[in-house]
Amino acid sequence: MCYVVAMEADGTAKDVTRRYAKAYTAKTRRLRVESVVDDGDAWWRRVMKLFGRIRLTDLDQIEDNELAGAEAREPMPRNVQDFKNHPVYALERHLRRHEVLVPGATPSGTVGAGSRGPLEKIYRRKDVCIARSAAKWYRLGREVKPNEIPAKWLPKKANAKPSRLGGPDEAEAEAEDQAGTPVYRHDQTEAYEPAPVRNGRVPKNKFGNIEVYVPSMIPRGAVHIVHEHAVRAALTLGIDYAPALTGFQFRGRQGTAVLHGIVVAAEFDEAVRAVVVGLGDAEQEAADERRRLGVLVMWRRLLMGLRIRERIWSGVDADERKEEETRAEMEAGVGDAASDATEEFDMVFDEDGEGGGFLVE
């Protein structure tokens, strides 16, 4: 029994599986769409919202509290397998690759894998956090604090290949050694503070751009201008700028850097934006001029055709000219009309010589 949906007389419906399932969180939930499909919980809520009431009544609120209480009163699972992906409890053996326990996590109990298996500690799911490598924290706008001990060492991937582009994989590969990749918790990191702008010069990396994965990575005293004419505007003004590297686009195993806008000193912000507006106006004027020239070419072609036609008919009187035009129109109509000629068919002779119903002499 995976789904129990109660129907009302007014056509509304509600999911009441938690009322009738014996172990909803430990067993039933693992068979539902919430656990089988990514983002299945949100999808199921959207589906049930189509059959729900616009305004909840007092009875609906009482029923919701009853279902939530039934789920909260569900006892702790008794076997190891039911702890996998459990929303409330977790075992250390079921932690994913980038999941670690927070410092000072207190066990809520123990469970054994069989009668002779060793006892394993049971932790609350809220005591499990995500750990990331230093390179991934950097792409989130954070950096690892000095002298921090890694929360976990991830083993090296068996088929790991170096990236052909010096991107995020390169920094992560440099941090790897024989022990694997060190990962850190959120509390082991701090907000990344980029080098500030000095004398109108924007700090750049070895590739000549600046990494702006999140807005907090913009240097102090700089602005991020996103426009297709931003580079031309900076070159026109002759100021220092740096293309903004906002991420990487991967196709297969190859990555391509995504440059989106430029970063300039804040003192040149208004000047760059003014030049950008001017370049946009100039481009629009050029497009209008090209369109105008195209229209003039078409009109010239039409007038030249009319002049040639008038020169051809200049020595012909009006009656003959009208008669010739009428005959040309008739010939054009006859050429387009379907032929009324009788279609010819091949005569078929019977091989047995009976003459197709006539007596053969």
Coordinates of C-alpha atoms in Angstrom, one line a residue:
M1 CA 0.0 0.0 0.0
C2 CA 1.9 3.0 -1.3
Y3 CA -0.8 5.6 -1.9
V4 CA -4.1 6.2 0.0
V5 CA -6.0 9.2 -1.4
A6 CA -9.2 10.3 0.3
M7 CA -11.9 11.8 -2.0
E8 CA -14.5 14.4 -0.8
A9 CA -18.0 14.9 -2.0
D10 CA -17.1 18.2 -3.5
G11 CA -14.3 16.7 -5.7
T12 CA -11.3 17.5 -3.6
A13 CA -8.7 14.9 -2.6
K14 CA -6.0 14.5 0.0
D15 CA -3.1 12.1 0.5
V16 CA -3.8 10.2 3.8
T17 CA -1.3 7.4 3.4
R18 CA 0.4 8.3 6.7
R19 CA -2.8 7.4 8.5
Y20 CA -3.0 3.8 7.3
A21 CA 0.7 2.9 6.6
K22 CA 2.3 1.0 9.4
A23 CA 5.9 2.2 8.7
Y24 CA 5.4 5.2 6.3
T25 CA 8.8 6.8 6.8
A26 CA 10.9 3.6 7.0
K27 CA 9.2 1.5 4.3
T28 CA 6.3 3.0 2.4
R29 CA 8.1 6.3 1.6
R30 CA 10.9 4.4 -0.2
L31 CA 8.3 2.9 -2.7
R32 CA 6.7 6.3 -3.5
V33 CA 7.6 8.8 -6.2
E34 CA 9.2 11.1 -3.5
S35 CA 12.1 8.7 -3.1
V36 CA 12.3 7.1 -6.6
V37 CA 12.4 10.2 -8.7
D38 CA 14.5 13.3 -8.2
D39 CA 12.3 16.2 -7.0
G40 CA 9.5 13.7 -6.7
D41 CA 8.2 15.3 -3.5
A42 CA 7.6 18.6 -5.2
W43 CA 6.0 16.9 -8.1
W44 CA 3.5 15.0 -5.9
R45 CA 2.6 18.2 -4.0
R46 CA 1.9 19.9 -7.3
V47 CA -0.4 17.1 -8.4
M48 CA -2.3 17.0 -5.1
K49 CA -2.6 20.8 -5.1
L50 CA -4.8 20.5 -8.2
F51 CA -7.4 18.5 -6.2
G52 CA -7.0 20.6 -3.0
R53 CA -9.2 23.3 -1.6
I54 CA -8.2 26.9 -2.2
R55 CA -8.9 27.8 1.4
L56 CA -8.4 25.3 4.2
T57 CA -11.2 24.7 6.6
D58 CA -10.8 24.0 10.3
L59 CA -11.4 20.3 9.6
D60 CA -8.5 20.3 7.1
Q61 CA -6.1 21.9 9.6
I62 CA -7.1 19.3 12.2
E63 CA -6.5 16.5 9.8
D64 CA -3.1 17.9 8.7
N65 CA -2.0 18.0 12.3
E66 CA -3.2 14.5 12.8
L67 CA -1.2 13.2 9.9
A68 CA 1.9 15.1 10.9
G69 CA 1.6 13.7 14.4
A70 CA 1.2 10.2 13.1
E71 CA 4.4 10.6 11.1
A72 CA 6.3 12.1 14.0
R73 CA 5.2 9.3 16.4
E74 CA 6.6 6.6 14.1
P75 CA 9.2 4.5 16.0
M76 CA 12.8 4.1 15.1
P77 CA 13.4 1.4 12.4
R78 CA 14.6 -2.0 13.7
N79 CA 16.8 -3.2 10.8
V80 CA 19.8 -1.6 9.1
Q81 CA 18.2 -1.5 5.6
D82 CA 15.4 0.8 6.7
F83 CA 17.8 3.5 7.8
K84 CA 19.0 4.1 4.2
N85 CA 17.7 7.5 3.0
H86 CA 15.6 7.8 6.2
P87 CA 14.5 11.4 6.6
V88 CA 15.0 11.4 10.4
Y89 CA 17.8 8.9 11.3
A90 CA 21.0 8.0 9.6
L91 CA 23.8 5.4 9.9
E92 CA 27.4 6.2 9.2
R93 CA 27.6 3.4 6.7
H94 CA 24.8 5.0 4.6
L95 CA 26.4 8.4 4.3
R96 CA 27.0 9.5 0.8
R97 CA 30.4 10.5 -0.7
H98 CA 30.1 14.2 0.3
E99 CA 28.2 13.7 3.6
V100 CA 29.9 13.9 7.0
L101 CA 28.7 14.1 10.6
V102 CA 28.9 17.5 12.4
P103 CA 31.4 17.7 15.3
G104 CA 29.8 16.5 18.6
A105 CA 27.0 14.5 17.0
T106 CA 25.3 12.5 19.7
P107 CA 24.0 9.0 18.8
S108 CA 20.3 8.4 19.4
G109 CA 20.6 4.7 19.7
T110 CA 22.2 1.6 18.3
V111 CA 21.2 -1.1 15.8
G112 CA 22.8 -4.4 14.8
A113 CA 23.0 -6.1 11.5
G114 CA 21.6 -9.4 12.6
S115 CA 22.0 -11.2 15.9
R116 CA 25.8 -11.5 15.6
G117 CA 26.6 -8.3 13.8
P118 CA 28.3 -5.4 15.5
L119 CA 26.2 -2.6 16.9
E120 CA 26.2 0.6 14.9
K121 CA 25.4 4.1 16.2
I122 CA 22.2 5.8 15.0
Y123 CA 22.4 9.6 14.4
R124 CA 19.9 12.2 13.6
R125 CA 19.6 13.3 10.0
K126 CA 20.0 16.9 11.1
D127 CA 23.5 16.1 12.3
V128 CA 24.6 15.2 8.7
C129 CA 26.0 18.0 6.6
I130 CA 27.6 18.4 3.2
A131 CA 31.4 18.6 2.8
R132 CA 33.0 20.0 -0.3
S133 CA 36.6 20.3 -1.6
A134 CA 38.4 23.6 -1.5
A135 CA 37.9 24.1 -5.2
K136 CA 34.2 23.7 -5.0
W137 CA 33.9 26.0 -1.9
Y138 CA 35.8 28.5 -4.0
R139 CA 33.3 28.3 -6.8
L140 CA 30.6 29.1 -4.1
G141 CA 32.5 32.2 -3.0
R142 CA 34.1 30.7 0.1
E143 CA 37.6 29.6 1.1
V144 CA 38.9 27.2 3.7
K145 CA 40.2 28.7 6.9
P146 CA 43.9 28.4 7.6
N147 CA 45.1 25.2 9.4
E148 CA 41.8 23.4 9.1
I149 CA 41.8 19.6 9.3
P150 CA 39.8 18.0 6.5
A151 CA 36.5 16.5 7.7
K152 CA 36.9 13.6 5.3
W153 CA 39.2 12.3 2.6
L154 CA 37.5 11.2 -0.6
P155 CA 39.2 8.3 -2.3
K156 CA 40.6 9.0 -5.8
K157 CA 38.3 8.0 -8.7
A158 CA 39.6 5.0 -10.6
N159 CA 39.0 6.4 -14.1
A160 CA 39.7 10.1 -13.3
K161 CA 41.3 11.9 -16.3
P162 CA 42.9 15.3 -16.2
S163 CA 40.9 18.1 -17.8
R164 CA 42.0 19.4 -21.1
L165 CA 41.1 22.9 -20.0
G166 CA 42.6 24.6 -17.0
G167 CA 39.3 24.9 -15.2
P168 CA 37.8 23.8 -11.9
D169 CA 39.1 20.2 -12.3
E170 CA 42.7 21.4 -12.5
A171 CA 42.5 23.1 -9.0
E172 CA 40.9 20.0 -7.6
A173 CA 43.4 17.7 -9.1
E174 CA 46.3 19.7 -7.6
A175 CA 44.8 19.2 -4.2
E176 CA 44.6 15.4 -4.6
D177 CA 47.4 13.2 -3.4
Q178 CA 47.8 9.5 -2.6
A179 CA 45.2 9.8 0.2
G180 CA 42.5 11.3 -2.0
T181 CA 40.7 14.7 -2.0
P182 CA 40.2 16.6 1.3
V183 CA 36.8 18.0 1.9
Y184 CA 35.6 20.5 4.4
R185 CA 32.4 21.5 6.2
H186 CA 30.7 24.9 5.9
D187 CA 31.9 25.9 9.3
Q188 CA 35.5 25.3 8.2
T189 CA 35.2 28.0 5.5
E190 CA 34.8 31.7 5.4
A191 CA 33.7 34.2 2.8
Y192 CA 36.3 34.7 0.0
E193 CA 37.7 38.2 0.0
P194 CA 39.2 39.1 -3.4
A195 CA 42.1 41.5 -3.9
P196 CA 40.7 45.1 -4.1
V197 CA 41.1 47.4 -7.1
R198 CA 44.1 49.7 -6.9
N199 CA 44.8 52.7 -9.1
G200 CA 42.0 51.6 -11.5
R201 CA 43.7 48.2 -12.1
V202 CA 41.5 45.2 -11.8
P203 CA 43.2 42.0 -10.4
K204 CA 43.4 39.2 -12.9
N205 CA 44.4 35.5 -12.8
K206 CA 47.0 33.9 -15.0
F207 CA 44.5 33.6 -17.9
G208 CA 43.9 37.4 -18.0
N209 CA 40.3 37.3 -16.6
I210 CA 38.7 37.4 -13.2
E211 CA 36.6 34.7 -11.6
V212 CA 33.2 35.9 -10.6
Y213 CA 31.2 32.7 -9.8
V214 CA 29.0 34.5 -7.3
P215 CA 28.4 38.3 -6.8
S216 CA 30.4 38.3 -3.6
M217 CA 33.6 37.6 -5.6
I218 CA 33.6 41.0 -7.2
P219 CA 36.6 42.9 -5.8
R220 CA 36.0 45.9 -3.6
G221 CA 35.9 49.1 -5.6
A222 CA 34.9 47.3 -8.8
V223 CA 31.6 46.7 -10.7
H224 CA 30.4 44.0 -13.0
I225 CA 29.0 45.3 -16.3
V226 CA 27.0 42.7 -18.3
H227 CA 26.5 43.9 -21.9
E228 CA 27.6 42.8 -25.4
H229 CA 29.3 46.2 -26.0
A230 CA 31.1 46.4 -22.7
V231 CA 34.4 45.2 -24.0
R232 CA 34.3 47.7 -26.9
A233 CA 33.3 50.5 -24.5
A234 CA 36.3 49.7 -22.3
L235 CA 38.7 49.6 -25.3
T236 CA 37.2 52.9 -26.5
L237 CA 37.9 54.6 -23.2
G238 CA 41.3 53.0 -22.8
I239 CA 40.7 51.8 -19.3
D240 CA 41.7 48.6 -17.6
Y241 CA 39.2 45.8 -17.5
A242 CA 39.0 42.0 -17.0
P243 CA 36.5 39.6 -18.6
A244 CA 34.3 38.0 -16.0
L245 CA 34.5 34.2 -15.8
T246 CA 31.2 33.1 -14.4
G247 CA 31.4 29.3 -14.9
F248 CA 32.2 26.5 -17.2
Q249 CA 30.1 24.8 -19.8
F250 CA 30.8 21.1 -20.3
R251 CA 30.1 19.0 -23.4
G252 CA 31.2 15.5 -22.8
R253 CA 34.5 15.6 -21.1
Q254 CA 35.6 19.0 -22.4
G255 CA 34.9 22.2 -20.6
T256 CA 34.6 25.7 -22.0
A257 CA 35.0 28.8 -20.0
V258 CA 31.9 31.1 -19.9
L259 CA 32.8 34.8 -20.0
H260 CA 29.8 37.0 -19.1
G261 CA 30.5 40.8 -19.0
I262 CA 33.5 42.6 -17.7
V263 CA 34.7 44.0 -14.4
V264 CA 36.0 47.5 -14.3
A265 CA 36.8 50.0 -11.5
A266 CA 33.8 51.6 -10.0
E267 CA 35.1 55.1 -10.9
F268 CA 34.6 54.2 -14.6
D269 CA 31.1 52.7 -14.2
E270 CA 29.2 55.7 -15.5
A271 CA 31.6 56.3 -18.4
V272 CA 31.5 52.7 -19.6
R273 CA 27.7 52.6 -19.4
A274 CA 27.4 55.9 -21.3
V275 CA 29.7 54.6 -24.1
V276 CA 27.7 51.3 -24.1
V277 CA 24.5 53.3 -24.7
G278 CA 26.2 55.3 -27.5
L279 CA 27.5 52.2 -29.2
G280 CA 24.0 50.7 -29.0
D281 CA 22.6 53.8 -30.6
A282 CA 25.2 53.8 -33.3
E283 CA 24.6 50.1 -34.1
Q284 CA 20.8 50.8 -34.3
E285 CA 21.5 53.8 -36.7
A286 CA 23.7 51.6 -38.8
A287 CA 21.0 48.9 -39.0
D288 CA 18.4 51.5 -40.0
E289 CA 20.7 52.9 -42.7
R290 CA 21.3 49.4 -44.1
R291 CA 17.5 48.9 -44.1
R292 CA 17.0 52.2 -45.8
L293 CA 19.6 51.4 -48.5
G294 CA 17.9 48.1 -49.1
V295 CA 14.5 49.7 -49.6
L296 CA 16.1 52.3 -52.1
V297 CA 17.7 49.4 -54.1
M298 CA 14.3 47.7 -54.4
W299 CA 12.6 50.9 -55.5
R300 CA 15.4 51.6 -58.0
R301 CA 14.9 48.1 -59.4
L302 CA 11.1 48.7 -59.7
L303 CA 11.6 52.0 -61.5
M304 CA 14.2 50.6 -63.9
G305 CA 11.8 47.8 -64.8
L306 CA 9.0 50.3 -65.4
R307 CA 11.3 52.5 -67.6
I308 CA 12.3 49.5 -69.7
R309 CA 8.7 48.5 -70.2
E310 CA 7.7 52.0 -71.2
R311 CA 10.6 52.2 -73.7
I312 CA 9.6 48.9 -75.3
W313 CA 6.0 50.1 -75.8
S314 CA 6.9 53.6 -76.8
G315 CA 6.4 53.0 -80.6
V316 CA 3.1 51.1 -80.4
D317 CA -0.3 52.9 -80.4
A318 CA -2.8 52.4 -77.6
D319 CA -5.2 50.0 -79.4
E320 CA -2.5 47.6 -80.6
R321 CA -0.9 47.8 -77.2
K322 CA -4.2 46.9 -75.4
E323 CA -4.8 44.1 -77.9
E324 CA -1.4 42.6 -77.3
E325 CA -1.8 42.7 -73.6
T326 CA -5.2 41.0 -73.8
R327 CA -3.7 38.2 -76.0
A328 CA -0.8 37.8 -73.6
E329 CA -3.2 37.4 -70.7
M330 CA -5.3 34.8 -72.6
E331 CA -2.2 32.8 -73.6
A332 CA -1.1 32.8 -70.0
G333 CA -4.6 31.6 -68.9
V334 CA -4.7 28.9 -71.5
G335 CA -1.2 27.7 -70.5
D336 CA -2.2 27.3 -66.9
A337 CA -5.6 25.7 -67.7
A338 CA -6.0 21.9 -67.5
S339 CA -6.0 20.1 -70.9
D340 CA -9.4 18.8 -72.0
A341 CA -8.0 16.3 -74.6
T342 CA -9.3 12.8 -74.4
E343 CA -6.9 10.5 -72.6
E344 CA -5.7 7.5 -74.5
F345 CA -5.8 4.1 -73.0
D346 CA -3.9 1.0 -74.0
M347 CA -6.1 -1.8 -75.2
V348 CA -5.7 -5.0 -73.3
F349 CA -6.2 -8.2 -75.2
D350 CA -7.2 -11.4 -73.5
E351 CA -4.6 -14.1 -73.8
D352 CA -7.2 -16.8 -74.1
G353 CA -8.6 -15.3 -77.3
E354 CA -12.2 -14.9 -76.2
G355 CA -12.3 -11.2 -77.4
G356 CA -13.4 -9.7 -74.1
G357 CA -17.1 -10.8 -74.3
F358 CA -17.4 -10.6 -78.1
L359 CA -17.5 -13.6 -80.4
V360 CA -14.3 -14.2 -82.3
E361 CA -14.8 -15.3 -85.9

